[in-house]
XYZ file of C-alpha atoms in Angstrom:
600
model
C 7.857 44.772 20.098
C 10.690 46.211 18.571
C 12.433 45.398 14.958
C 14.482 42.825 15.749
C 11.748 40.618 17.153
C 9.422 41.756 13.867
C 12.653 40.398 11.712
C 12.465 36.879 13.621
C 8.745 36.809 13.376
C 8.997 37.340 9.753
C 11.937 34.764 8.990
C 10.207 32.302 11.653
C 7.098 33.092 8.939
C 9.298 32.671 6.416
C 10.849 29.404 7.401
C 7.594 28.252 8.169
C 5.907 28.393 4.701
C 9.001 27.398 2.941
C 9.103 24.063 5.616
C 5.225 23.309 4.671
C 6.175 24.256 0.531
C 8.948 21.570 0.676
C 7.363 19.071 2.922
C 4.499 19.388 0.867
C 5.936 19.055 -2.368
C 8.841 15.619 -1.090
C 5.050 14.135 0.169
C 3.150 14.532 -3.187
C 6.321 12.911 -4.763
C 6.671 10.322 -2.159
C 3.367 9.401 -2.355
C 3.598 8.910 -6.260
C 1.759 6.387 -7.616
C -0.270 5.428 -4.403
C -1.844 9.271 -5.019
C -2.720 8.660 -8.455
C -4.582 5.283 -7.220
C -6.220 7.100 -4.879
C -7.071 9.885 -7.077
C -8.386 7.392 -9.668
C -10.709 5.210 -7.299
C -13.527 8.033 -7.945
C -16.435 7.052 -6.747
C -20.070 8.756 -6.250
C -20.777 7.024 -2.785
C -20.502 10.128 -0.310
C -18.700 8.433 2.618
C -15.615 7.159 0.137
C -15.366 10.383 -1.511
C -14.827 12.411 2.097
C -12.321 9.099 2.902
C -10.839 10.214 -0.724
C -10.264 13.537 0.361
C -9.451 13.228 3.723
C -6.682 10.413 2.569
C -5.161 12.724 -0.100
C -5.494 16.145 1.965
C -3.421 13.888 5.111
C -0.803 13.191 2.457
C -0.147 16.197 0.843
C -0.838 18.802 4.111
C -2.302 20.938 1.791
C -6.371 21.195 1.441
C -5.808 23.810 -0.948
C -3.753 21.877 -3.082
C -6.644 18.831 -2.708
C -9.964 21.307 -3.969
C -7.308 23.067 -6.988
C -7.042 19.095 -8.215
C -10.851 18.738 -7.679
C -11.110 21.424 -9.534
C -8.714 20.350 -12.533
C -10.873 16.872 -12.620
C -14.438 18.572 -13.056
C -12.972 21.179 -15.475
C -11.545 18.183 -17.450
C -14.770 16.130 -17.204
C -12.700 13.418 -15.039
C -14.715 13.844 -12.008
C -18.629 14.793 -11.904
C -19.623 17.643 -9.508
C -21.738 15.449 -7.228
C -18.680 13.299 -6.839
C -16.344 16.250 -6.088
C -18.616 17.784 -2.517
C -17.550 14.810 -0.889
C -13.884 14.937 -1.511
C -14.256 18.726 -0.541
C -15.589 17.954 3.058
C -12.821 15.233 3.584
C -10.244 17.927 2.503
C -11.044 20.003 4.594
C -11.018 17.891 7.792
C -7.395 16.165 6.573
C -5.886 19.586 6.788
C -6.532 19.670 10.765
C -3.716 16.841 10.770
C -0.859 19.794 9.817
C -2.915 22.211 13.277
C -1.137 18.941 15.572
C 2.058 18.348 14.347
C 2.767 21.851 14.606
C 0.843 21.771 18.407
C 3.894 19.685 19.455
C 5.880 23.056 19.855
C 3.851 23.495 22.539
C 4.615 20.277 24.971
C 5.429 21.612 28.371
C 7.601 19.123 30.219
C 8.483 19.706 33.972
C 9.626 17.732 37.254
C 9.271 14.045 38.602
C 6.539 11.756 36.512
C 6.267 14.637 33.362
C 9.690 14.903 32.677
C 9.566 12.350 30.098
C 7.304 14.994 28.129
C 10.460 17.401 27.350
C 12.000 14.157 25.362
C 8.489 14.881 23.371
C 9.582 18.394 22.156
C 10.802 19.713 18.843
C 13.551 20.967 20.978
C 14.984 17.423 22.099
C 14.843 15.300 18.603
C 14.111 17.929 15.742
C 18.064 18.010 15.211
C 18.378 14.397 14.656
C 15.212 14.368 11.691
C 17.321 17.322 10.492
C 20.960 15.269 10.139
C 19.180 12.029 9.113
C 17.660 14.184 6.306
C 20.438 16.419 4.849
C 22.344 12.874 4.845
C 19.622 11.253 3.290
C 19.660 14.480 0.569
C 23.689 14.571 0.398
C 24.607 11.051 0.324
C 21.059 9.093 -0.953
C 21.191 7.941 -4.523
C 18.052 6.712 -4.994
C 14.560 9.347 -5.710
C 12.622 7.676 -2.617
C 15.007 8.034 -0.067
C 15.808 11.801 -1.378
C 11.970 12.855 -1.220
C 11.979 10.912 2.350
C 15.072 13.134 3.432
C 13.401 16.555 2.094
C 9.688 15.251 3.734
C 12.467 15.290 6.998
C 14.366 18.593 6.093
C 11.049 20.312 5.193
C 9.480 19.062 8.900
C 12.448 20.431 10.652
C 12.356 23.881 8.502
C 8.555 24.522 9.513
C 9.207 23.430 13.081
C 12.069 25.625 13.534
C 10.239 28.848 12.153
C 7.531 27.713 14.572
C 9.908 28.356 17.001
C 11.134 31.373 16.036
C 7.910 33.074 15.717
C 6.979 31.745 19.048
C 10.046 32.993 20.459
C 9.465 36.366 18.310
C 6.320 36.788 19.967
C 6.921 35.906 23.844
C 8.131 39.211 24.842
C 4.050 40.663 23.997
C 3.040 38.654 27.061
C 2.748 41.514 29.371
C 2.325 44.463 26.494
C -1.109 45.846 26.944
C -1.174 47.848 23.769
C -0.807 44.019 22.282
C -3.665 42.671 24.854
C -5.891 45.260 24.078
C -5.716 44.640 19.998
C -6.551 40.923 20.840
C -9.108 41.889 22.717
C -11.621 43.002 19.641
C -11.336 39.973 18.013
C -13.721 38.781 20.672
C -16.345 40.620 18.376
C -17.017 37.745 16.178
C -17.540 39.749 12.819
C -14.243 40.891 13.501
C -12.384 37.695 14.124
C -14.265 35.867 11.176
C -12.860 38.841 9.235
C -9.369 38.952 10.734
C -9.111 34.836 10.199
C -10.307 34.980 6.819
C -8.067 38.097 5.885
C -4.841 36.274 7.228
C -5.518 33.029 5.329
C -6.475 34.826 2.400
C -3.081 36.617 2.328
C -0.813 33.479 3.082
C -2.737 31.148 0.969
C -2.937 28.364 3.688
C -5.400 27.815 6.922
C -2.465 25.360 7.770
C 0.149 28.521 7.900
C -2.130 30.979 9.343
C -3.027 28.134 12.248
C 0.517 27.904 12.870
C 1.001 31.977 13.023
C -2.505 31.353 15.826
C -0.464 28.686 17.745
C 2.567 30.821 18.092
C 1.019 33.874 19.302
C -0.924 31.508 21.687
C 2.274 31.141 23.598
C 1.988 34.666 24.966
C -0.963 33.556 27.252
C -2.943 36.357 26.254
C -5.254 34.782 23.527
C -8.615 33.284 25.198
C -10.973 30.684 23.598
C -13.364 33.350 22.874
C -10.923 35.676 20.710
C -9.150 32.297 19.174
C -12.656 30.850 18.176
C -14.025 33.746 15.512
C -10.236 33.820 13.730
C -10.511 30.088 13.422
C -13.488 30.109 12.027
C -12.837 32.875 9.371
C -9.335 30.747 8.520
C -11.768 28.009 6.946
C -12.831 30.960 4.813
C -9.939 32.230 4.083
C -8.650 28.898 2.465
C -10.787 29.015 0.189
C -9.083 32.023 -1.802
C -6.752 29.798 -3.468
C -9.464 27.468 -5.240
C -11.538 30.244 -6.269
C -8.437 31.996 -7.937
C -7.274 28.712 -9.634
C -11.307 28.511 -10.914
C -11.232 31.360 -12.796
C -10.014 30.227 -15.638
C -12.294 26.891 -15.067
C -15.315 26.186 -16.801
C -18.816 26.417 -15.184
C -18.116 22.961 -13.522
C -14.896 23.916 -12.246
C -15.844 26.829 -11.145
C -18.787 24.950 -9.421
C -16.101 22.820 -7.434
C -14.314 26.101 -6.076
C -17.826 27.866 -5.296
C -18.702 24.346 -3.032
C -15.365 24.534 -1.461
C -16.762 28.209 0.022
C -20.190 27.546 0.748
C -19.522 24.671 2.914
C -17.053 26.868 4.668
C -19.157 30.061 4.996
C -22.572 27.620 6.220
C -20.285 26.040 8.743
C -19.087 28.921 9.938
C -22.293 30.905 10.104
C -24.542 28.022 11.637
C -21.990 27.062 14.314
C -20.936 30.092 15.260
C -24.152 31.406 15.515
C -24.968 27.975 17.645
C -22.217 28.893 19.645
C -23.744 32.234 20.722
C -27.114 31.360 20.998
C -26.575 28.264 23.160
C -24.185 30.685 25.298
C -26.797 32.981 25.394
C -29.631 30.909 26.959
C -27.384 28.970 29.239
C -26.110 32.549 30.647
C -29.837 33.809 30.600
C -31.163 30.553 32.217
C -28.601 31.137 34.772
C -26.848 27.925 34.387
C -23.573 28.168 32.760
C -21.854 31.381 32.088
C -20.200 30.394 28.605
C -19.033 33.434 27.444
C -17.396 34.006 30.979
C -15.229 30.763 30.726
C -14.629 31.213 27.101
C -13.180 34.799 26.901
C -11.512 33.969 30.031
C -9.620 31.089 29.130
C -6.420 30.764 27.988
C -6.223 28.965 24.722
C -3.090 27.036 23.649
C -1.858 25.642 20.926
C -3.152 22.197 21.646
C -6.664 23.599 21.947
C -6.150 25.757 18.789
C -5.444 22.424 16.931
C -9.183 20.796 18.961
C -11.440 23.913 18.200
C -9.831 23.775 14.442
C -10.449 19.700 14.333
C -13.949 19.738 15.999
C -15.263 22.574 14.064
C -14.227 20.371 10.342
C -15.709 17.514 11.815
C -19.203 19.607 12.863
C -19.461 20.472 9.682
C -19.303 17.367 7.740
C -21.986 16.607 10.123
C -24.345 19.374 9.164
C -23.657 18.943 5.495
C -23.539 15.495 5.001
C -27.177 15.416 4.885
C -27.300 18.059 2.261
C -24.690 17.252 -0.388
C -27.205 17.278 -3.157
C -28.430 20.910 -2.048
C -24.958 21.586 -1.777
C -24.574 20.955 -5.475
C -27.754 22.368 -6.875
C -26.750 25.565 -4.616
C -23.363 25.903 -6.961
C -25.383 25.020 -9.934
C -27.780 28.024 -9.290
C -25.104 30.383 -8.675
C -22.614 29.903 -11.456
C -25.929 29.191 -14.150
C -25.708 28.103 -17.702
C -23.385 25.322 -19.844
C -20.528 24.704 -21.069
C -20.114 24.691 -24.919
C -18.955 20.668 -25.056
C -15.124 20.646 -25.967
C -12.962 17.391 -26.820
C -13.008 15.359 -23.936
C -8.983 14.229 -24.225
C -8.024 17.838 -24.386
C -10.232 18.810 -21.644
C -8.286 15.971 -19.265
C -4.993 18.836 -20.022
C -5.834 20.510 -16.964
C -2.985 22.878 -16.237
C -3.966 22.816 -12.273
C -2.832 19.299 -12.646
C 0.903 20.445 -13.388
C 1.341 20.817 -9.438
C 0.453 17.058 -9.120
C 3.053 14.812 -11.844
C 1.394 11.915 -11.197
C -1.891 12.630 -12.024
C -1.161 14.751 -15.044
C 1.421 12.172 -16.418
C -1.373 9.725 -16.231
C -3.932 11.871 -17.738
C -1.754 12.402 -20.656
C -1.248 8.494 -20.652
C -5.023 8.670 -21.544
C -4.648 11.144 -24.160
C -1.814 9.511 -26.241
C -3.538 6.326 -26.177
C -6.562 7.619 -27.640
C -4.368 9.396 -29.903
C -2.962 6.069 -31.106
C -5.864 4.584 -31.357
C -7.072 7.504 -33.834
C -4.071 7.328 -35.877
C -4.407 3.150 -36.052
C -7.973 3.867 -37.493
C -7.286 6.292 -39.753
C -4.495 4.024 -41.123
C -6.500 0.709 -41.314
C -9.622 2.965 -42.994
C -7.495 4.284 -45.849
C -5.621 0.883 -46.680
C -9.251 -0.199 -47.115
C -9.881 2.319 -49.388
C -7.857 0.421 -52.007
C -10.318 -2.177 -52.149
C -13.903 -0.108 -51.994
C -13.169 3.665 -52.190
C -15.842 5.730 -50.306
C -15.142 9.557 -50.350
C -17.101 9.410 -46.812
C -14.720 7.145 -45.335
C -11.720 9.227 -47.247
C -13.143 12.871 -45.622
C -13.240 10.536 -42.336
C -9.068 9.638 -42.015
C -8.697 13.572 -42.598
C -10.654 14.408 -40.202
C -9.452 11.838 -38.009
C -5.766 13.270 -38.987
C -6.652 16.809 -38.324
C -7.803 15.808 -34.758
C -4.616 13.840 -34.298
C -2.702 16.933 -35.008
C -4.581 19.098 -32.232
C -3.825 16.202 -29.749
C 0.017 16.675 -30.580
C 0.091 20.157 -30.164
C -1.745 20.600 -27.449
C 0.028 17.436 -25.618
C 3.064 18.022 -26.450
C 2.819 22.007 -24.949
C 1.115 20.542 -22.354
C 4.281 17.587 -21.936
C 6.810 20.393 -21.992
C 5.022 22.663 -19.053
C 4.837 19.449 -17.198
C 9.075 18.324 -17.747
C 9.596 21.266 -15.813
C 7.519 20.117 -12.871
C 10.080 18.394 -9.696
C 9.261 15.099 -10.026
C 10.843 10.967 -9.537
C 12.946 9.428 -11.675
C 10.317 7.294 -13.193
C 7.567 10.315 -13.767
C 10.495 11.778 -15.602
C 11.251 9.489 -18.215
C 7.449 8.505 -18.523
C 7.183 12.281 -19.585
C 10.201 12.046 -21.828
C 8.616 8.507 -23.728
C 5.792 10.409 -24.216
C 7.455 12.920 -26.143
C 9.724 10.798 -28.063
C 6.245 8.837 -28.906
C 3.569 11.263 -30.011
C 5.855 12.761 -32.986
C 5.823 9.180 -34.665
C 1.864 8.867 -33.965
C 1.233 11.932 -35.873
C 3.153 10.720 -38.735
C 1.289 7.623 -39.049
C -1.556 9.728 -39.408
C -0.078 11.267 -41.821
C 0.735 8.677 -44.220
C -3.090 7.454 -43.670
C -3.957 10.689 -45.648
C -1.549 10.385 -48.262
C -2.878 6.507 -48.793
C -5.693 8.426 -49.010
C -4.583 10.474 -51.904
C -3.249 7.431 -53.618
C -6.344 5.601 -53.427
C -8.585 9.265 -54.902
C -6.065 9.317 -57.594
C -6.801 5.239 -58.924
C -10.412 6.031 -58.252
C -10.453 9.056 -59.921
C -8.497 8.084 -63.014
C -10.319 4.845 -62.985
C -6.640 2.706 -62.702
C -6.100 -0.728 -61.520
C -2.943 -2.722 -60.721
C -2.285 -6.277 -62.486
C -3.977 -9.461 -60.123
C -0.610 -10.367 -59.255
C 0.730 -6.842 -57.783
C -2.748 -6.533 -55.774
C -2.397 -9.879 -54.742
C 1.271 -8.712 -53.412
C -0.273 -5.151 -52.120
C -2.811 -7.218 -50.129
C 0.090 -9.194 -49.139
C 1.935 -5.764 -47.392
C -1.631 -4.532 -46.713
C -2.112 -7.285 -44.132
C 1.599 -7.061 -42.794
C 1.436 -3.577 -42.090
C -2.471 -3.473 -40.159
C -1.133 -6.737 -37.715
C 1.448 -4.288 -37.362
C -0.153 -1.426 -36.410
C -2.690 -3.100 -34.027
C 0.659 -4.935 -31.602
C 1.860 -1.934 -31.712
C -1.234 -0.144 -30.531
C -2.133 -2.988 -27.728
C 1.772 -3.008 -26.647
C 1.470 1.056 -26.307
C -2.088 1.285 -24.652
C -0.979 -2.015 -21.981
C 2.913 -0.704 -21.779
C 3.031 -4.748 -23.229
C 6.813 -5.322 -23.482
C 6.683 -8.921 -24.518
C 4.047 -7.718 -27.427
C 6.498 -4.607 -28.116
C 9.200 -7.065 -28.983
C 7.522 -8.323 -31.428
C 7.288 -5.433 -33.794
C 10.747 -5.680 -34.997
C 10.569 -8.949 -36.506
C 7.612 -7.385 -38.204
C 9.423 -4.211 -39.493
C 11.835 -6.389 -41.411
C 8.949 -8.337 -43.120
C 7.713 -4.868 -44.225
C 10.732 -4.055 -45.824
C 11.277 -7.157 -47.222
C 7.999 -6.957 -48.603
C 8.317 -3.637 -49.661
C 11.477 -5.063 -51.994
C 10.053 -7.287 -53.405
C 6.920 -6.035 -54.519
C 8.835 -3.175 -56.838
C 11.115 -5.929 -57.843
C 8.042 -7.654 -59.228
C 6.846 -4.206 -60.850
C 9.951 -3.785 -62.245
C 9.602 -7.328 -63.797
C 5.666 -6.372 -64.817
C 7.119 -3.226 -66.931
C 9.525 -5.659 -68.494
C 7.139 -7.680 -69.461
C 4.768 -5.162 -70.314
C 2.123 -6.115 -68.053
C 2.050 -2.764 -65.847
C 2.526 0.594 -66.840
C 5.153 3.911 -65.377
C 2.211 5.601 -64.266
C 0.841 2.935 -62.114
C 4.453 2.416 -60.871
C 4.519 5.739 -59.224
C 1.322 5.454 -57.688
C 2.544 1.921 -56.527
C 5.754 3.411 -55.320
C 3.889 5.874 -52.932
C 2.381 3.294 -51.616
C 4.792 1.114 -50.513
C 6.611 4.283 -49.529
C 4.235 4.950 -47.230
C 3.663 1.569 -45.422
C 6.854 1.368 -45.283
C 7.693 4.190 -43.404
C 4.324 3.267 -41.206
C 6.055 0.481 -39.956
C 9.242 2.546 -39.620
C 6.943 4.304 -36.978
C 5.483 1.481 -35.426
C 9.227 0.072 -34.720
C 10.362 3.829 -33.172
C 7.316 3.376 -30.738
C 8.292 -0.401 -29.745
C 11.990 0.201 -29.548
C 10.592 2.965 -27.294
C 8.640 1.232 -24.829
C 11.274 -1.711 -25.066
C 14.163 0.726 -23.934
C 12.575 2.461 -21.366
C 11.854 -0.238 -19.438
C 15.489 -1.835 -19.690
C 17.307 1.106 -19.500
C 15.493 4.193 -18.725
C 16.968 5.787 -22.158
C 16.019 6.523 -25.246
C 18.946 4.811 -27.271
C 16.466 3.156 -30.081
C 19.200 2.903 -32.615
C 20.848 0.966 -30.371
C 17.916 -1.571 -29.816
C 17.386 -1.735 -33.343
C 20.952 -2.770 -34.126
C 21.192 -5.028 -31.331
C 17.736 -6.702 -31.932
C 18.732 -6.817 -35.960
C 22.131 -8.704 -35.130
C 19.544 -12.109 -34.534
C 18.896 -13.946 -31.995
C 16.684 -17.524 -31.928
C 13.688 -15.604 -30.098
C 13.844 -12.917 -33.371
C 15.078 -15.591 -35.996
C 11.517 -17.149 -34.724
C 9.528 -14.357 -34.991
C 11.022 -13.557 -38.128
C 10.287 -16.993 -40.142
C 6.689 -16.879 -39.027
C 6.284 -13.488 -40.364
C 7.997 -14.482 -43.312
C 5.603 -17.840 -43.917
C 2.773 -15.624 -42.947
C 3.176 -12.637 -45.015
C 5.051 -14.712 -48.296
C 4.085 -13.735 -52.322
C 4.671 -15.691 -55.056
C 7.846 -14.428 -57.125
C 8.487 -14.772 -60.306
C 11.953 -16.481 -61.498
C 14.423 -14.395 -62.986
C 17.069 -15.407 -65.627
């Protein structure tokens, strides 16, 4: 073999894994929503979970990229271990599907009634997926038809560095330096090893298959050498799960470690079936097994049949045993986690490789976090009216844990922006971001309510009957508030979202009038300055609650018109009036009114 054929065998190698990288990544986006559906249908019923797995794993090509999400959704709690052995065993048998398509390199065609088979190969059609899907690429301006034309490009890549290393490789056909080397991978410790070895280093049994197949076209790999390497390639794909584990917790490392023992039992158990049944048949004299094996040419058809069977053998043998599958992991990686915050725990950074699913998981975290900053704000304007220093420590606390979720959210948000992902992923990420800046601040102004309402406690103050009658007046504008904005955010509500605005003005108005009114109180001596600025942060505060409220409705509002992030825009355009706002408006108004007092 001399160095140009090692150069083609290394760009065929080459071509191949960047092929499977891109047809692998266009499928995940593709797939889109229908993965995260899939994903989220978790269930603890064995059979759906290996349907789960084998579903995802046949849409991605990737088993390795299936157990690293498994992974990510024990380590974040998501997904209990018991739930997660059954997705592993359907993984591992959806990977077989990638051992086919790249067996259709090997159609032989020929004269009279199998001619029709050389319309079958790469050869004959693999151009025309290739043209449709630069055009698609090129020309395509919408996301879908893009991802469908790299799913094409990416195909056509991996089946042309098939080709090439097949091509690389023909010329060791009659090289018995190259048939002897084969030859002691018949010693089944050394195949396992060899399989396991190659896998390990490319970080795919799907690559390292196709690297099987192509040297399979020399005609001098036999059943008997193929079958050990095989074998050891379930082994080896396990290398990529136990690496992304290792920064897991003890459940996620628990998901990698089931990944390897249902690998290394099925390997062990069948291959040592496979010996000792060829054993006794070739001592009972009846069928010399070994004989037809290692003399048998393999090809890349039965590559892709002894990698298929051998999945499907064993989900057999460990279907039985799922639970001892589990307990097994449990008694090797011992101990418990120290309990962390569920929501940040969903954060899983093995996730990034999957938009969907992390975009939806940090769905579930900025809801909650709305929801925390909602209570903390409707627990301090109750404060006004029965001050409890337990309830007061409780909005700080609930503050401080808002301010973790932004952080670590909005890092998280960032890492995930840079991700290759649709159109629509994309600007959920960047609503996201506009959005959990303004629910931070609402927390915010919950605390200083709360240092308002310490300050009349503590100094034993209280407003005039007719400015709390006016506060209670805002108090109850500004909590109806808060809650459609909440429900609109946590149900992406659009109708409900357009209601905010209306709201907002109310608030203001409010706001207005109720230091008008103070102003009159002083006048009339029924108030006092001190009192006024306590009443002025207040208002201040509300105010700028709503403020808030309104960013996060023009938001949601805009991004599902116009995929922007023009709120200003909205606002002025939804201020100008209109007889669905003018509506809103008055029954705000009526709903929310205070008595004023004439002015001469």
């Amino acid at each position: 073999m001399g160095i140009m054929e090692i150069l083609t065998l290394l760009c065929g190698l080459a071509l191949f894994l960047y092929g499977m990288d891109v047809m692998g990544d266009a499928l995940k986006k593709s797939a889109g929503r229908k993965l995260k559906t899939i994903l989220g249908n978790l269930t603890s019923n064995k059979f759906k979970g290996f349907l789960l797995g084998l579903g995802v794993t046949a849409i991605i090509q990737s088993s390795s990229a299936t157990t690293v999400m498994v992974v990510g959704f024990v380590n974040s709690g998501t997904m209990l271990l018991g739930q997660a052995v059954g997705v592993i065993m359907g993984a591992n048998v959806g990977t077989a599907v990638t051992a086919w398509i790249t067996g259709l390199n090997g159609i032989e065609g020929g004269a009279g009634a199998t001619e029709w088979l050389d319309y079958l190969k790469p050869d004959a059609w693999m151009p025309i997926l290739a043209l449709i899907g630069i055009c698609l690429i090129m020309f395509s301006k919408r996301d879908r038809r893009k991802d469908f034309g790299s799913i094409l490009m990416g195909f056509a890549v991996l089946m042309v560095g098939m080709s090439l290393m097949s091509d690389a490789v023909s010329g060791l056909k009659n090289d018995p330096n190259f048939t002897s080397i084969l030859a002691k991978f018949s010693n089944p410790i050394l195949g396992v090893l060899a399989g396991t070895i190659l896998t390990a280093i490319v970080q795919s049994s799907s690559a390292s298959i196709g690297i099987l197949q192509a040297l399979s076209t020399t005609g001098a790999i036999s059943y008997g050498m193929a079958i050990p390497i095989i074998l050891g390639q379930n082994i080896g794909t396990c290398v990529t799960a136990m690496i992304s584990s290792l920064s897991a917790n003890k459940n996620g490392k628990r998901a990698a470690i089931v990944h390897l023992y249902f690998n290394i039992i099925g390997v062990v158990f069948w291959l040592g079936m496979y010996y000792l049944v060829g054993w006794i048949l070739n001592i009972a004299g009846v069928f010399d097994i070994f004989g037809l094996a290692h003399g048998t040419t393999i090809n890349m058809w039965g590559i892709a049949a002894v990698h298929t069977i051998f999945k499907l053998l064993s989900v057999f043998l460990m279907a039985p045993f799922t639970k001892l599958l589990e307990k097994l992991a449990v008694a090797t990686i011992r101990g418990t986690d120290k309990k962390g915050d569920e929501y940040t725990n969903m954060l899983d950074e093995r996730l990034l490789d999957t938009p969907t699913v992390a975009i939806d998981r940090c769905r579930a975290v900025a809801k909650h976090m709305s929801q925390l900053s909602s209570e903390a704000m409707h627990i301090a304007i109750g404060l006004f009216d029965n001050y409890d220093p337990k309830e007061a420590q409780k909005v700080r606390d609930l503050e401080d844990k808002v301010d973790i979720y932004e952080d670590v959210l909005g890092s998280y948000l960032v890492k995930l922006s840079s991700q290759s992902m649709d159109a629509k992923d994309s600007h959920e990420v960047t609503k996201l971001l506009h959005m959990i800046g303004d629910l931070e601040r609402i927390s915010d102004h919950a605390v200083n309510l709360v240092e308002s309402a310490e300050e009349i406690n503590d100094k034993n103050l209280s407003f005039s009957s007719g400015a709390q009658i006016e506060l209670h007046c805002m108090y109850g504008a500004v909590n109806e508030i808060l809650t459609i904005t909440d429900e609109s955010f946590a149900n992406n509500d659009i109708a409900k979202a357009y209601t905010v605005e209306p709201l907002e003005q109310v608030v203001d108005y409010l706001r207005d009038q109720i230091k008008l009114q103070h102003v009159i109180r002083l006048q009339k001596s029924e108030c006092n300055i001190e009192l006024g600025f306590v009443l002025s942060d207040i208002l201040t505060n509300l105010e700028r609650v709503s403020d808030h409220c309104s960013n996060i409705a023009g938001c949601l509002v805009e991004m599902s018109k116009h995929d922007s992030l023009d709120v200003h825009d909205y606002l002025h355009k939804v201020k100008a009036g209109g007889m669905e706002y003018d509506a809103l408006y008055n029954a705000y108004m009526e709903k929310y009114s205070i008595q004023t007092i004439e002015t001469k």
